[in-house]
mmCIF file of C-alpha atoms in Angstrom:
data_model
loop_
_atom_site.group_PDB
_atom_site.id
_atom_site.type_symbol
_atom_site.label_atom_id
_atom_site.label_comp_id
_atom_site.label_asym_id
_atom_site.label_seq_id
_atom_site.Cartn_x
_atom_site.Cartn_y
_atom_site.Cartn_z
ATOM 1 C CA UNK A 1045 -17.600 -3.054 3.232
ATOM 2 C CA UNK A 1046 -15.247 -3.939 6.073
ATOM 3 C CA UNK A 1047 -13.652 -6.576 3.816
ATOM 4 C CA UNK A 1048 -12.763 -3.834 1.329
ATOM 5 C CA UNK A 1049 -11.055 -1.771 4.025
ATOM 6 C CA UNK A 1050 -9.259 -4.863 5.284
ATOM 7 C CA UNK A 1051 -7.952 -5.593 1.775
ATOM 8 C CA UNK A 1052 -6.859 -1.969 1.276
ATOM 9 C CA UNK A 1053 -4.978 -2.103 4.581
ATOM 10 C CA UNK A 1054 -3.422 -5.430 3.585
ATOM 11 C CA UNK A 1055 -2.355 -3.982 0.215
ATOM 12 C CA UNK A 1056 -0.756 -0.962 1.916
ATOM 13 C CA UNK A 1057 1.062 -3.193 4.367
ATOM 14 C CA UNK A 1058 2.458 -5.338 1.544
ATOM 15 C CA UNK A 1059 3.691 -2.287 -0.359
ATOM 16 C CA UNK A 1060 4.948 -0.258 2.604
ATOM 17 C CA UNK A 1061 6.183 -3.040 4.896
ATOM 18 C CA UNK A 1062 9.347 -2.021 6.706
ATOM 19 C CA UNK A 1063 12.349 -4.295 6.850
ATOM 20 C CA UNK A 1064 12.487 -6.210 10.099
ATOM 21 C CA UNK A 1065 14.975 -4.847 12.594
ATOM 22 C CA UNK A 1066 17.909 -6.860 13.872
ATOM 23 C CA UNK A 1067 16.063 -7.193 17.193
ATOM 24 C CA UNK A 1068 12.963 -8.585 15.460
ATOM 25 C CA UNK A 1069 15.066 -10.989 13.399
ATOM 26 C CA UNK A 1070 16.834 -12.152 16.571
ATOM 27 C CA UNK A 1071 13.426 -12.750 18.174
ATOM 28 C CA UNK A 1072 12.373 -14.847 15.171
ATOM 29 C CA UNK A 1073 15.695 -16.700 15.150
ATOM 30 C CA UNK A 1074 15.106 -17.692 18.778
ATOM 31 C CA UNK A 1075 11.762 -19.292 17.814
ATOM 32 C CA UNK A 1076 12.799 -21.120 14.654
ATOM 33 C CA UNK A 1077 15.422 -23.826 14.165
ATOM 34 C CA UNK A 1078 18.256 -22.948 11.772
ATOM 35 C CA UNK A 1079 16.662 -24.655 8.751
ATOM 36 C CA UNK A 1080 13.303 -23.034 9.509
ATOM 37 C CA UNK A 1081 14.927 -19.622 9.854
ATOM 38 C CA UNK A 1082 16.542 -20.150 6.451
ATOM 39 C CA UNK A 1083 13.021 -20.701 5.068
ATOM 40 C CA UNK A 1084 11.806 -17.515 6.733
ATOM 41 C CA UNK A 1085 14.617 -15.552 5.104
ATOM 42 C CA UNK A 1086 13.314 -16.641 1.677
ATOM 43 C CA UNK A 1087 10.269 -14.391 2.173
ATOM 44 C CA UNK A 1088 10.256 -10.950 0.621
ATOM 45 C CA UNK A 1089 10.061 -8.004 3.011
ATOM 46 C CA UNK A 1090 6.251 -7.847 2.878
ATOM 47 C CA UNK A 1091 5.794 -11.542 3.656
ATOM 48 C CA UNK A 1092 8.351 -11.368 6.493
ATOM 49 C CA UNK A 1093 6.460 -8.424 7.958
ATOM 50 C CA UNK A 1094 3.099 -10.199 7.580
ATOM 51 C CA UNK A 1095 4.328 -13.394 9.250
ATOM 52 C CA UNK A 1096 5.921 -11.429 12.084
ATOM 53 C CA UNK A 1097 2.649 -9.535 12.614
ATOM 54 C CA UNK A 1098 0.747 -12.839 12.806
ATOM 55 C CA UNK A 1099 3.182 -13.927 15.527
ATOM 56 C CA UNK A 1100 2.786 -10.614 17.377
ATOM 57 C CA UNK A 1101 -1.005 -10.895 17.239
ATOM 58 C CA UNK A 1102 -0.889 -14.362 18.807
ATOM 59 C CA UNK A 1103 1.530 -13.224 21.500
ATOM 60 C CA UNK A 1104 -0.521 -10.120 22.302
ATOM 61 C CA UNK A 1105 -3.558 -12.372 22.789
ATOM 62 C CA UNK A 1106 -1.581 -14.458 25.282
ATOM 63 C CA UNK A 1107 -0.895 -17.536 23.169
ATOM 64 C CA UNK A 1108 2.446 -19.051 24.110
ATOM 65 C CA UNK A 1109 2.620 -22.361 22.236
ATOM 66 C CA UNK A 1110 6.031 -22.505 20.485
ATOM 67 C CA UNK A 1111 4.747 -24.640 17.606
ATOM 68 C CA UNK A 1112 1.911 -22.184 16.994
ATOM 69 C CA UNK A 1113 4.504 -19.398 16.847
ATOM 70 C CA UNK A 1114 6.609 -21.416 14.381
ATOM 71 C CA UNK A 1115 3.575 -22.033 12.177
ATOM 72 C CA UNK A 1116 2.688 -18.333 12.346
ATOM 73 C CA UNK A 1117 6.122 -17.416 11.050
ATOM 74 C CA UNK A 1118 6.148 -20.045 8.280
ATOM 75 C CA UNK A 1119 2.483 -20.466 7.275
ATOM 76 C CA UNK A 1120 2.961 -18.753 3.893
ATOM 77 C CA UNK A 1121 6.437 -20.071 3.082
ATOM 78 C CA UNK A 1122 5.072 -22.078 0.157
ATOM 79 C CA UNK A 1123 4.533 -18.771 -1.656
ATOM 80 C CA UNK A 1124 8.306 -18.457 -1.998
ATOM 81 C CA UNK A 1125 8.215 -21.321 -4.492
ATOM 82 C CA UNK A 1126 6.531 -18.998 -7.006
ATOM 83 C CA UNK A 1127 6.390 -15.435 -5.616
ATOM 84 C CA UNK A 1128 3.430 -13.231 -6.495
ATOM 85 C CA UNK A 1129 3.475 -9.512 -7.085
ATOM 86 C CA UNK A 1130 1.177 -7.234 -5.114
ATOM 87 C CA UNK A 1131 -0.886 -6.823 -8.282
ATOM 88 C CA UNK A 1132 -1.279 -10.579 -8.718
ATOM 89 C CA UNK A 1133 -2.404 -10.889 -5.100
ATOM 90 C CA UNK A 1134 -4.904 -8.099 -5.651
ATOM 91 C CA UNK A 1135 -6.237 -9.844 -8.745
ATOM 92 C CA UNK A 1136 -6.730 -13.042 -6.759
ATOM 93 C CA UNK A 1137 -8.717 -11.234 -4.060
ATOM 94 C CA UNK A 1138 -10.899 -9.447 -6.596
ATOM 95 C CA UNK A 1139 -11.668 -12.506 -8.710
ATOM 96 C CA UNK A 1140 -12.228 -14.748 -5.661
ATOM 97 C CA UNK A 1141 -15.008 -12.364 -4.632
ATOM 98 C CA UNK A 1142 -16.542 -12.261 -8.108
ATOM 99 C CA UNK A 1143 -16.011 -15.877 -9.241
ATOM 100 C CA UNK A 1144 -15.085 -18.101 -6.277
ATOM 101 C CA UNK A 1145 -15.926 -21.404 -7.971
ATOM 102 C CA UNK A 1146 -13.915 -20.548 -11.076
ATOM 103 C CA UNK A 1147 -10.845 -19.390 -9.145
ATOM 104 C CA UNK A 1148 -10.944 -22.682 -7.225
ATOM 105 C CA UNK A 1149 -10.879 -24.551 -10.543
ATOM 106 C CA UNK A 1150 -8.001 -22.399 -11.809
ATOM 107 C CA UNK A 1151 -6.137 -23.089 -8.557
ATOM 108 C CA UNK A 1152 -6.070 -26.808 -9.323
ATOM 109 C CA UNK A 1153 -4.113 -26.232 -12.536
ATOM 110 C CA UNK A 1154 -0.390 -26.289 -13.140
ATOM 111 C CA UNK A 1155 1.838 -23.239 -12.870
ATOM 112 C CA UNK A 1156 2.784 -23.662 -16.547
ATOM 113 C CA UNK A 1157 -0.180 -21.517 -17.617
ATOM 114 C CA UNK A 1158 1.127 -17.998 -16.963
ATOM 115 C CA UNK A 1159 -2.296 -16.386 -16.439
ATOM 116 C CA UNK A 1160 -3.331 -19.198 -14.073
ATOM 117 C CA UNK A 1161 -0.189 -19.107 -11.911
ATOM 118 C CA UNK A 1162 -1.472 -16.711 -9.202
ATOM 119 C CA UNK A 1163 -4.496 -18.933 -8.557
ATOM 120 C CA UNK A 1164 -2.340 -22.055 -8.397
ATOM 121 C CA UNK A 1165 0.024 -20.404 -5.915
ATOM 122 C CA UNK A 1166 -2.881 -19.226 -3.757
ATOM 123 C CA UNK A 1167 -4.469 -22.679 -3.728
ATOM 124 C CA UNK A 1168 -1.355 -24.821 -3.450
ATOM 125 C CA UNK A 1169 1.053 -22.806 -1.308
ATOM 126 C CA UNK A 1170 -0.114 -24.467 1.941
ATOM 127 C CA UNK A 1171 0.881 -27.923 0.608
ATOM 128 C CA UNK A 1172 4.135 -26.567 -0.816
ATOM 129 C CA UNK A 1173 4.910 -24.854 2.486
ATOM 130 C CA UNK A 1174 4.216 -28.041 4.434
ATOM 131 C CA UNK A 1175 6.664 -29.922 2.203
ATOM 132 C CA UNK A 1176 9.279 -27.219 2.711
ATOM 133 C CA UNK A 1177 8.759 -27.241 6.486
ATOM 134 C CA UNK A 1178 9.023 -31.026 6.554
ATOM 135 C CA UNK A 1179 12.307 -30.866 4.611
ATOM 136 C CA UNK A 1180 13.543 -28.269 7.111
ATOM 137 C CA UNK A 1181 12.806 -30.621 10.020
ATOM 138 C CA UNK A 1182 9.727 -28.918 11.464
ATOM 139 C CA UNK A 1183 7.524 -30.889 13.821
ATOM 140 C CA UNK A 1184 4.473 -32.748 12.543
ATOM 141 C CA UNK A 1185 2.208 -30.216 14.264
ATOM 142 C CA UNK A 1186 3.884 -27.237 12.572
ATOM 143 C CA UNK A 1187 3.749 -29.024 9.211
ATOM 144 C CA UNK A 1188 0.035 -29.796 9.641
ATOM 145 C CA UNK A 1189 -0.805 -26.231 10.701
ATOM 146 C CA UNK A 1190 0.971 -24.881 7.624
ATOM 147 C CA UNK A 1191 -0.731 -27.435 5.364
ATOM 148 C CA UNK A 1192 -4.170 -26.660 6.787
ATOM 149 C CA UNK A 1193 -3.950 -22.894 7.352
ATOM 150 C CA UNK A 1194 -6.449 -22.138 4.555
ATOM 151 C CA UNK A 1195 -8.829 -25.023 5.292
ATOM 152 C CA UNK A 1196 -12.432 -24.366 6.248
ATOM 153 C CA UNK A 1197 -12.698 -25.840 9.711
ATOM 154 C CA UNK A 1198 -15.936 -27.479 10.812
ATOM 155 C CA UNK A 1199 -17.399 -25.900 13.932
ATOM 156 C CA UNK A 1200 -17.466 -29.357 15.484
ATOM 157 C CA UNK A 1201 -13.698 -29.798 15.023
ATOM 158 C CA UNK A 1202 -12.277 -29.672 18.525
ATOM 159 C CA UNK A 1203 -8.957 -31.502 18.547
ATOM 160 C CA UNK A 1204 -5.973 -29.698 20.036
ATOM 161 C CA UNK A 1205 -4.583 -29.232 16.512
ATOM 162 C CA UNK A 1206 -7.900 -27.799 15.309
ATOM 163 C CA UNK A 1207 -7.904 -25.281 18.160
ATOM 164 C CA UNK A 1208 -4.372 -24.157 17.252
ATOM 165 C CA UNK A 1209 -5.428 -23.949 13.601
ATOM 166 C CA UNK A 1210 -8.347 -21.688 14.580
ATOM 167 C CA UNK A 1211 -5.928 -19.414 16.421
ATOM 168 C CA UNK A 1212 -3.527 -19.320 13.461
ATOM 169 C CA UNK A 1213 -6.355 -18.495 11.056
ATOM 170 C CA UNK A 1214 -7.695 -15.813 13.404
ATOM 171 C CA UNK A 1215 -4.281 -14.130 13.692
ATOM 172 C CA UNK A 1216 -3.649 -14.458 9.957
ATOM 173 C CA UNK A 1217 -7.008 -12.808 9.251
ATOM 174 C CA UNK A 1218 -6.052 -9.891 11.508
ATOM 175 C CA UNK A 1219 -3.017 -9.215 9.353
#
């Protein structure tokens, strides 16, 4: 039941997200390099707000790693390659709950199939975002965190990168 309330809150945030203030944009600009900031500006208002909230969650919890902050701000940038409407995102969430194996299969397809596109974007945006971050000159760590931000992490995974990935996933799940 809590997942339903979380998804309703997420839907409301996507629809009602305020535009970031000049102060918030300046804060983001101070964290990202110019090319990375240009990527961030490709987000729609809802995605900008979401990414900024992921950053704020990490900061509020006391996490101060600059590359974690950069990954927080850019983790969903691959979605800008083929933007999804709020309704498409809602459809993904609903069908992933009802038919997880089938949505995973649909996600491996090509974006040429119109009905399949939302599932492809959901599944492939981490890889697309990693490519975009690499082209923008992001560090290897930021690129890897973006690429892996949807991965299921083994409990035994304990590298420094894995620990940062856990933090990114935790903050993302809060928002």
